[in-house]
Amino acid sequence: MCSLINNKVVINKDFEIYVNNVGEILDDIIHKKEAKVIFDDFYKARKKTNFYGVDEVETLYMDESGRFYLYITVPGDSYLSEMGIFVREPECVVVMYEEQALDYLEYRQATTVLLELFADKVIGEKYETSKMNCCFIKNRLIYDMNRSSLIKVYTKDYSLYGNHKRDIEELYKTLDGRYFLYVTEESLRVINSNMYLRCKEYGDKPNSDILPMAEIEAIKWFTYRGGNLERFHKNTAKSE
């Protein structure tokens, strides 16, 4: 259910949101609480300006006590709005607990931050990966394409506004038996519409995401993309 926020301080079922005196709050967070920036949506700060000429920014701070603060400009086009929470004011600060901050970092595909600062919360140990852009984290679980077996590839070539495009869908199985689907381009719109829209704006950011699957869901995708049950079991057997 959407929330319309126009008060000084709002505590809904999900977040504590401050919409007044934001500058003073930030000063307190940075100088008194000695909070450090752990994630900045560089694209929004660098490239995107809203209709009124305001740069769109999302910056996540963490203080020494382990509390988190997400500073947002233009909340109407932000993580909050994508979560169904609408704020009228031009900026706000969201106070988060650790689990909420981890959810945010996962949502923004901040894999590097999660592995460097919160590896114990994700897998219980430090994790080394050769290519960060091939590594995703969903629901605190790591899905590394380089350490998983490729089961099937589906591609589709097409032209969009005169430019050649190729949809890619790849089904993987992790070493511990979990399935996930890696997708790009138009296929991304199906599994993560918010990421698809952001990538359309980015232009230079790789537009890809993954969808964790149960085995029955993996089988349905495999057969839908031209395979059969026998071939599915043969391909998965080769990966073991």
PDB file of C-alpha atoms in Angstrom:
ATOM      1  CA  MET A   1       0.000   0.000   0.000  1.00  0.00           C
ATOM      2  CA  CYS A   2       1.425   3.402  -0.981  1.00  0.00           C
ATOM      3  CA  SER A   3       2.210   5.994   1.678  1.00  0.00           C
ATOM      4  CA  LEU A   4       2.069   9.772   1.106  1.00  0.00           C
ATOM      5  CA  ILE A   5       4.459  11.536   3.439  1.00  0.00           C
ATOM      6  CA  ASN A   6       4.515  15.252   4.202  1.00  0.00           C
ATOM      7  CA  ASN A   7       5.283  15.374   7.928  1.00  0.00           C
ATOM      8  CA  LYS A   8       8.414  16.282   9.860  1.00  0.00           C
ATOM      9  CA  VAL A   9       9.128  12.747  10.989  1.00  0.00           C
ATOM     10  CA  VAL A  10       7.327   9.682   9.718  1.00  0.00           C
ATOM     11  CA  ILE A  11       7.637   6.212  11.139  1.00  0.00           C
ATOM     12  CA  ASN A  12       5.807   3.711   8.995  1.00  0.00           C
ATOM     13  CA  LYS A  13       5.965  -0.057   9.198  1.00  0.00           C
ATOM     14  CA  ASP A  14       9.222  -0.069   7.234  1.00  0.00           C
ATOM     15  CA  PHE A  15      11.248   3.099   7.754  1.00  0.00           C
ATOM     16  CA  GLU A  16      11.816   6.121   9.964  1.00  0.00           C
ATOM     17  CA  ILE A  17      11.925   9.047   7.535  1.00  0.00           C
ATOM     18  CA  TYR A  18      13.031  12.622   8.269  1.00  0.00           C
ATOM     19  CA  VAL A  19      11.892  15.282   5.801  1.00  0.00           C
ATOM     20  CA  ASN A  20      12.599  18.579   7.630  1.00  0.00           C
ATOM     21  CA  ASN A  21      15.920  20.135   8.656  1.00  0.00           C
ATOM     22  CA  VAL A  22      17.728  17.596   6.497  1.00  0.00           C
ATOM     23  CA  GLY A  23      20.917  19.676   6.343  1.00  0.00           C
ATOM     24  CA  GLU A  24      21.167  19.759  10.132  1.00  0.00           C
ATOM     25  CA  ILE A  25      20.497  16.039  10.314  1.00  0.00           C
ATOM     26  CA  LEU A  26      23.275  15.310   7.817  1.00  0.00           C
ATOM     27  CA  ASP A  27      25.664  17.534   9.739  1.00  0.00           C
ATOM     28  CA  ASP A  28      24.857  15.610  12.917  1.00  0.00           C
ATOM     29  CA  ILE A  29      25.288  12.259  11.160  1.00  0.00           C
ATOM     30  CA  ILE A  30      28.630  13.141   9.579  1.00  0.00           C
ATOM     31  CA  HIS A  31      30.304  15.221  12.289  1.00  0.00           C
ATOM     32  CA  LYS A  32      28.806  14.086  15.597  1.00  0.00           C
ATOM     33  CA  LYS A  33      28.045  10.460  14.813  1.00  0.00           C
ATOM     34  CA  GLU A  34      31.121  10.266  12.535  1.00  0.00           C
ATOM     35  CA  ALA A  35      29.198   8.307   9.938  1.00  0.00           C
ATOM     36  CA  LYS A  36      31.051   7.249   6.793  1.00  0.00           C
ATOM     37  CA  VAL A  37      29.776   6.867   3.250  1.00  0.00           C
ATOM     38  CA  ILE A  38      29.621   3.179   2.338  1.00  0.00           C
ATOM     39  CA  PHE A  39      27.611   3.469  -0.885  1.00  0.00           C
ATOM     40  CA  ASP A  40      26.839   6.267  -3.306  1.00  0.00           C
ATOM     41  CA  ASP A  41      24.661   5.940  -6.374  1.00  0.00           C
ATOM     42  CA  PHE A  42      27.272   7.621  -8.556  1.00  0.00           C
ATOM     43  CA  TYR A  43      25.102   7.541 -11.660  1.00  0.00           C
ATOM     44  CA  LYS A  44      22.310   9.560 -10.095  1.00  0.00           C
ATOM     45  CA  ALA A  45      24.741  12.087  -8.628  1.00  0.00           C
ATOM     46  CA  ARG A  46      26.742  12.363 -11.849  1.00  0.00           C
ATOM     47  CA  LYS A  47      24.193  12.249 -14.618  1.00  0.00           C
ATOM     48  CA  LYS A  48      20.603  12.549 -13.608  1.00  0.00           C
ATOM     49  CA  THR A  49      18.851  15.836 -12.918  1.00  0.00           C
ATOM     50  CA  ASN A  50      15.118  16.065 -12.362  1.00  0.00           C
ATOM     51  CA  PHE A  51      12.657  18.434 -14.046  1.00  0.00           C
ATOM     52  CA  TYR A  52      13.467  21.241 -11.598  1.00  0.00           C
ATOM     53  CA  GLY A  53      17.239  20.977 -12.053  1.00  0.00           C
ATOM     54  CA  VAL A  54      17.941  19.078  -8.832  1.00  0.00           C
ATOM     55  CA  ASP A  55      20.598  16.368  -8.967  1.00  0.00           C
ATOM     56  CA  GLU A  56      19.232  13.000  -7.894  1.00  0.00           C
ATOM     57  CA  VAL A  57      21.379  11.437  -5.189  1.00  0.00           C
ATOM     58  CA  GLU A  58      21.239   8.383  -2.931  1.00  0.00           C
ATOM     59  CA  THR A  59      24.014   8.097  -0.340  1.00  0.00           C
ATOM     60  CA  LEU A  60      24.163   5.457   2.397  1.00  0.00           C
ATOM     61  CA  TYR A  61      26.046   6.280   5.626  1.00  0.00           C
ATOM     62  CA  MET A  62      27.015   3.994   8.511  1.00  0.00           C
ATOM     63  CA  ASP A  63      27.977   5.316  11.943  1.00  0.00           C
ATOM     64  CA  GLU A  64      30.226   3.700  14.538  1.00  0.00           C
ATOM     65  CA  SER A  65      27.266   2.189  16.387  1.00  0.00           C
ATOM     66  CA  GLY A  66      26.157   0.290  13.289  1.00  0.00           C
ATOM     67  CA  ARG A  67      23.156   2.441  12.398  1.00  0.00           C
ATOM     68  CA  PHE A  68      22.535   3.400   8.789  1.00  0.00           C
ATOM     69  CA  TYR A  69      21.266   6.580   7.172  1.00  0.00           C
ATOM     70  CA  LEU A  70      20.158   6.890   3.548  1.00  0.00           C
ATOM     71  CA  TYR A  71      20.206  10.445   2.210  1.00  0.00           C
ATOM     72  CA  ILE A  72      17.922  10.926  -0.792  1.00  0.00           C
ATOM     73  CA  THR A  73      17.223  13.883  -3.045  1.00  0.00           C
ATOM     74  CA  VAL A  74      14.087  13.734  -5.204  1.00  0.00           C
ATOM     75  CA  PRO A  75      12.491  10.932  -3.144  1.00  0.00           C
ATOM     76  CA  GLY A  76       9.683  10.731  -5.705  1.00  0.00           C
ATOM     77  CA  ASP A  77      12.128   8.975  -8.045  1.00  0.00           C
ATOM     78  CA  SER A  78      14.161   6.873  -5.649  1.00  0.00           C
ATOM     79  CA  TYR A  79      14.444   3.640  -3.696  1.00  0.00           C
ATOM     80  CA  LEU A  80      11.519   4.787  -1.544  1.00  0.00           C
ATOM     81  CA  SER A  81       9.191   5.318  -4.498  1.00  0.00           C
ATOM     82  CA  GLU A  82      10.208   1.954  -5.927  1.00  0.00           C
ATOM     83  CA  MET A  83       9.176   0.454  -2.581  1.00  0.00           C
ATOM     84  CA  GLY A  84       5.786   2.186  -2.836  1.00  0.00           C
ATOM     85  CA  ILE A  85       6.558   5.005  -0.371  1.00  0.00           C
ATOM     86  CA  PHE A  86       6.037   8.483  -1.806  1.00  0.00           C
ATOM     87  CA  VAL A  87       7.579  11.597  -0.261  1.00  0.00           C
ATOM     88  CA  ARG A  88       6.593  15.101  -1.376  1.00  0.00           C
ATOM     89  CA  GLU A  89       9.598  16.970  -0.002  1.00  0.00           C
ATOM     90  CA  PRO A  90      12.714  17.515  -2.180  1.00  0.00           C
ATOM     91  CA  GLU A  91      14.999  15.521   0.121  1.00  0.00           C
ATOM     92  CA  CYS A  92      14.921  13.239   3.128  1.00  0.00           C
ATOM     93  CA  VAL A  93      16.986  11.028   5.405  1.00  0.00           C
ATOM     94  CA  VAL A  94      15.911   7.443   6.049  1.00  0.00           C
ATOM     95  CA  VAL A  95      17.148   5.789   9.237  1.00  0.00           C
ATOM     96  CA  MET A  96      17.748   2.074   8.677  1.00  0.00           C
ATOM     97  CA  TYR A  97      18.605  -0.958  10.710  1.00  0.00           C
ATOM     98  CA  GLU A  98      21.253  -3.326   9.384  1.00  0.00           C
ATOM     99  CA  GLU A  99      18.820  -5.712   7.693  1.00  0.00           C
ATOM    100  CA  GLN A 100      17.135  -2.807   5.912  1.00  0.00           C
ATOM    101  CA  ALA A 101      20.507  -1.475   4.774  1.00  0.00           C
ATOM    102  CA  LEU A 102      21.487  -4.902   3.457  1.00  0.00           C
ATOM    103  CA  ASP A 103      18.185  -5.105   1.577  1.00  0.00           C
ATOM    104  CA  TYR A 104      18.939  -1.719   0.027  1.00  0.00           C
ATOM    105  CA  LEU A 105      22.465  -2.723  -1.003  1.00  0.00           C
ATOM    106  CA  GLU A 106      21.182  -5.938  -2.562  1.00  0.00           C
ATOM    107  CA  TYR A 107      18.512  -4.011  -4.443  1.00  0.00           C
ATOM    108  CA  ARG A 108      21.072  -1.576  -5.809  1.00  0.00           C
ATOM    109  CA  GLN A 109      23.396  -4.452  -6.764  1.00  0.00           C
ATOM    110  CA  ALA A 110      26.155  -3.148  -4.491  1.00  0.00           C
ATOM    111  CA  THR A 111      27.925  -6.506  -4.507  1.00  0.00           C
ATOM    112  CA  THR A 112      31.368  -5.062  -3.778  1.00  0.00           C
ATOM    113  CA  VAL A 113      30.140  -3.268  -0.648  1.00  0.00           C
ATOM    114  CA  LEU A 114      28.309  -6.358   0.582  1.00  0.00           C
ATOM    115  CA  LEU A 115      31.327  -8.624   0.123  1.00  0.00           C
ATOM    116  CA  GLU A 116      33.831  -6.158   1.573  1.00  0.00           C
ATOM    117  CA  LEU A 117      31.842  -4.978   4.603  1.00  0.00           C
ATOM    118  CA  PHE A 118      29.198  -7.611   5.273  1.00  0.00           C
ATOM    119  CA  ALA A 119      30.618 -10.921   4.066  1.00  0.00           C
ATOM    120  CA  ASP A 120      29.848 -12.518   7.434  1.00  0.00           C
ATOM    121  CA  LYS A 121      26.179 -11.592   6.983  1.00  0.00           C
ATOM    122  CA  VAL A 122      26.107 -13.009   3.459  1.00  0.00           C
ATOM    123  CA  ILE A 123      28.073 -16.254   3.633  1.00  0.00           C
ATOM    124  CA  GLY A 124      29.906 -16.220   6.944  1.00  0.00           C
ATOM    125  CA  GLU A 125      33.380 -15.725   5.471  1.00  0.00           C
ATOM    126  CA  LYS A 126      35.357 -13.573   3.059  1.00  0.00           C
ATOM    127  CA  TYR A 127      34.657 -14.333  -0.560  1.00  0.00           C
ATOM    128  CA  GLU A 128      37.041 -13.897  -3.471  1.00  0.00           C
ATOM    129  CA  THR A 129      35.632 -13.420  -6.949  1.00  0.00           C
ATOM    130  CA  SER A 130      37.507 -12.805 -10.183  1.00  0.00           C
ATOM    131  CA  LYS A 131      34.826 -10.648 -11.821  1.00  0.00           C
ATOM    132  CA  MET A 132      32.486  -8.661  -9.614  1.00  0.00           C
ATOM    133  CA  ASN A 133      30.084  -8.004 -12.495  1.00  0.00           C
ATOM    134  CA  CYS A 134      29.517 -11.778 -12.728  1.00  0.00           C
ATOM    135  CA  CYS A 135      28.621 -12.061  -9.055  1.00  0.00           C
ATOM    136  CA  PHE A 136      25.181 -11.277  -7.641  1.00  0.00           C
ATOM    137  CA  ILE A 137      23.704 -11.422  -4.148  1.00  0.00           C
ATOM    138  CA  LYS A 138      20.042 -12.229  -3.549  1.00  0.00           C
ATOM    139  CA  ASN A 139      18.474 -12.901  -0.158  1.00  0.00           C
ATOM    140  CA  ARG A 140      21.977 -12.950   1.389  1.00  0.00           C
ATOM    141  CA  LEU A 141      23.082 -15.771  -0.943  1.00  0.00           C
ATOM    142  CA  ILE A 142      25.874 -15.450  -3.508  1.00  0.00           C
ATOM    143  CA  TYR A 143      25.293 -16.384  -7.137  1.00  0.00           C
ATOM    144  CA  ASP A 144      28.655 -16.373  -8.921  1.00  0.00           C
ATOM    145  CA  MET A 145      28.521 -17.155 -12.630  1.00  0.00           C
ATOM    146  CA  ASN A 146      32.225 -18.056 -12.644  1.00  0.00           C
ATOM    147  CA  ARG A 147      31.687 -20.713  -9.982  1.00  0.00           C
ATOM    148  CA  SER A 148      28.486 -22.157 -11.402  1.00  0.00           C
ATOM    149  CA  SER A 149      27.733 -24.519 -14.274  1.00  0.00           C
ATOM    150  CA  LEU A 150      26.011 -23.197 -17.381  1.00  0.00           C
ATOM    151  CA  ILE A 151      22.995 -25.398 -18.167  1.00  0.00           C
ATOM    152  CA  LYS A 152      21.463 -23.659 -21.181  1.00  0.00           C
ATOM    153  CA  VAL A 153      21.777 -20.432 -23.187  1.00  0.00           C
ATOM    154  CA  TYR A 154      18.961 -18.666 -25.013  1.00  0.00           C
ATOM    155  CA  THR A 155      19.633 -15.636 -27.227  1.00  0.00           C
ATOM    156  CA  LYS A 156      17.432 -13.418 -29.352  1.00  0.00           C
ATOM    157  CA  ASP A 157      18.745 -10.862 -31.847  1.00  0.00           C
ATOM    158  CA  TYR A 158      16.647  -7.877 -32.885  1.00  0.00           C
ATOM    159  CA  SER A 159      16.868  -4.251 -33.957  1.00  0.00           C
ATOM    160  CA  LEU A 160      15.710  -1.401 -31.708  1.00  0.00           C
ATOM    161  CA  TYR A 161      15.698   2.127 -33.136  1.00  0.00           C
ATOM    162  CA  GLY A 162      18.270   1.034 -35.677  1.00  0.00           C
ATOM    163  CA  ASN A 163      20.600  -0.489 -33.093  1.00  0.00           C
ATOM    164  CA  HIS A 164      21.406  -4.177 -32.923  1.00  0.00           C
ATOM    165  CA  LYS A 165      20.340  -5.771 -29.647  1.00  0.00           C
ATOM    166  CA  ARG A 166      20.747  -9.242 -28.247  1.00  0.00           C
ATOM    167  CA  ASP A 167      18.710 -10.622 -25.373  1.00  0.00           C
ATOM    168  CA  ILE A 168      20.619 -13.186 -23.348  1.00  0.00           C
ATOM    169  CA  GLU A 169      19.117 -15.669 -20.921  1.00  0.00           C
ATOM    170  CA  GLU A 170      21.479 -18.156 -19.274  1.00  0.00           C
ATOM    171  CA  LEU A 171      20.478 -20.839 -16.799  1.00  0.00           C
ATOM    172  CA  TYR A 172      23.101 -21.729 -14.179  1.00  0.00           C
ATOM    173  CA  LYS A 173      23.415 -24.233 -11.364  1.00  0.00           C
ATOM    174  CA  THR A 174      25.608 -23.382  -8.381  1.00  0.00           C
ATOM    175  CA  LEU A 175      28.011 -25.831  -6.767  1.00  0.00           C
ATOM    176  CA  ASP A 176      25.529 -26.385  -3.938  1.00  0.00           C
ATOM    177  CA  GLY A 177      22.629 -27.114  -6.299  1.00  0.00           C
ATOM    178  CA  ARG A 178      20.830 -23.773  -6.572  1.00  0.00           C
ATOM    179  CA  TYR A 179      19.516 -22.556  -9.938  1.00  0.00           C
ATOM    180  CA  PHE A 180      19.464 -19.010 -11.253  1.00  0.00           C
ATOM    181  CA  LEU A 181      18.686 -17.279 -14.528  1.00  0.00           C
ATOM    182  CA  TYR A 182      21.005 -14.520 -15.770  1.00  0.00           C
ATOM    183  CA  VAL A 183      19.296 -12.065 -18.133  1.00  0.00           C
ATOM    184  CA  THR A 184      20.062  -8.897 -20.115  1.00  0.00           C
ATOM    185  CA  GLU A 185      18.349  -6.273 -22.287  1.00  0.00           C
ATOM    186  CA  GLU A 186      14.584  -6.744 -22.837  1.00  0.00           C
ATOM    187  CA  SER A 187      14.535  -9.938 -20.780  1.00  0.00           C
ATOM    188  CA  LEU A 188      15.497  -7.827 -17.779  1.00  0.00           C
ATOM    189  CA  ARG A 189      12.148  -6.061 -17.948  1.00  0.00           C
ATOM    190  CA  VAL A 190      10.397  -9.353 -17.186  1.00  0.00           C
ATOM    191  CA  ILE A 191      12.291 -10.225 -14.001  1.00  0.00           C
ATOM    192  CA  ASN A 192      13.120  -6.737 -12.665  1.00  0.00           C
ATOM    193  CA  SER A 193      11.211  -3.858 -14.215  1.00  0.00           C
ATOM    194  CA  ASN A 194      12.777  -1.240 -11.905  1.00  0.00           C
ATOM    195  CA  MET A 195      16.293  -2.306 -12.876  1.00  0.00           C
ATOM    196  CA  TYR A 196      15.258  -2.308 -16.537  1.00  0.00           C
ATOM    197  CA  LEU A 197      14.003   1.281 -16.347  1.00  0.00           C
ATOM    198  CA  ARG A 198      17.124   2.452 -14.521  1.00  0.00           C
ATOM    199  CA  CYS A 199      19.359   0.772 -17.085  1.00  0.00           C
ATOM    200  CA  LYS A 200      17.457   2.435 -19.913  1.00  0.00           C
ATOM    201  CA  GLU A 201      18.435   5.743 -18.296  1.00  0.00           C
ATOM    202  CA  TYR A 202      22.013   4.718 -17.527  1.00  0.00           C
ATOM    203  CA  GLY A 203      23.035   3.966 -21.082  1.00  0.00           C
ATOM    204  CA  ASP A 204      26.583   2.993 -20.103  1.00  0.00           C
ATOM    205  CA  LYS A 205      25.767   0.624 -17.241  1.00  0.00           C
ATOM    206  CA  PRO A 206      25.570  -3.121 -17.977  1.00  0.00           C
ATOM    207  CA  ASN A 207      21.880  -3.923 -17.780  1.00  0.00           C
ATOM    208  CA  SER A 208      21.721  -7.375 -16.269  1.00  0.00           C
ATOM    209  CA  ASP A 209      20.287  -9.163 -13.271  1.00  0.00           C
ATOM    210  CA  ILE A 210      19.563 -12.665 -12.056  1.00  0.00           C
ATOM    211  CA  LEU A 211      16.472 -14.548 -10.959  1.00  0.00           C
ATOM    212  CA  PRO A 212      16.970 -17.361  -8.414  1.00  0.00           C
ATOM    213  CA  MET A 213      14.847 -20.406  -9.286  1.00  0.00           C
ATOM    214  CA  ALA A 214      13.642 -23.604  -7.724  1.00  0.00           C
ATOM    215  CA  GLU A 215      14.356 -26.720  -9.799  1.00  0.00           C
ATOM    216  CA  ILE A 216      10.772 -26.926 -11.068  1.00  0.00           C
ATOM    217  CA  GLU A 217      10.992 -23.308 -12.235  1.00  0.00           C
ATOM    218  CA  ALA A 218      14.308 -24.029 -13.954  1.00  0.00           C
ATOM    219  CA  ILE A 219      12.718 -26.995 -15.749  1.00  0.00           C
ATOM    220  CA  LYS A 220       9.786 -24.851 -16.897  1.00  0.00           C
ATOM    221  CA  TRP A 221      12.162 -22.227 -18.308  1.00  0.00           C
ATOM    222  CA  PHE A 222      14.338 -24.900 -19.944  1.00  0.00           C
ATOM    223  CA  THR A 223      11.398 -26.494 -21.762  1.00  0.00           C
ATOM    224  CA  TYR A 224       9.856 -23.115 -22.639  1.00  0.00           C
ATOM    225  CA  ARG A 225      13.109 -22.173 -24.361  1.00  0.00           C
ATOM    226  CA  GLY A 226      13.100 -25.240 -26.575  1.00  0.00           C
ATOM    227  CA  GLY A 227      14.585 -27.970 -24.393  1.00  0.00           C
ATOM    228  CA  ASN A 228      13.023 -31.077 -22.926  1.00  0.00           C
ATOM    229  CA  LEU A 229      13.082 -32.830 -19.585  1.00  0.00           C
ATOM    230  CA  GLU A 230      15.559 -35.498 -20.703  1.00  0.00           C
ATOM    231  CA  ARG A 231      18.032 -32.906 -21.967  1.00  0.00           C
ATOM    232  CA  PHE A 232      17.621 -30.888 -18.767  1.00  0.00           C
ATOM    233  CA  HIS A 233      18.635 -33.848 -16.616  1.00  0.00           C
ATOM    234  CA  LYS A 234      21.553 -34.671 -18.935  1.00  0.00           C
ATOM    235  CA  ASN A 235      22.857 -31.114 -18.806  1.00  0.00           C
ATOM    236  CA  THR A 236      22.519 -30.850 -15.040  1.00  0.00           C
ATOM    237  CA  ALA A 237      24.188 -34.243 -14.598  1.00  0.00           C
ATOM    238  CA  LYS A 238      27.205 -32.970 -16.540  1.00  0.00           C
ATOM    239  CA  SER A 239      27.493 -30.076 -14.114  1.00  0.00           C
ATOM    240  CA  GLU A 240      27.836 -32.316 -11.069  1.00  0.00           C
TER     241      GLU A 240
END
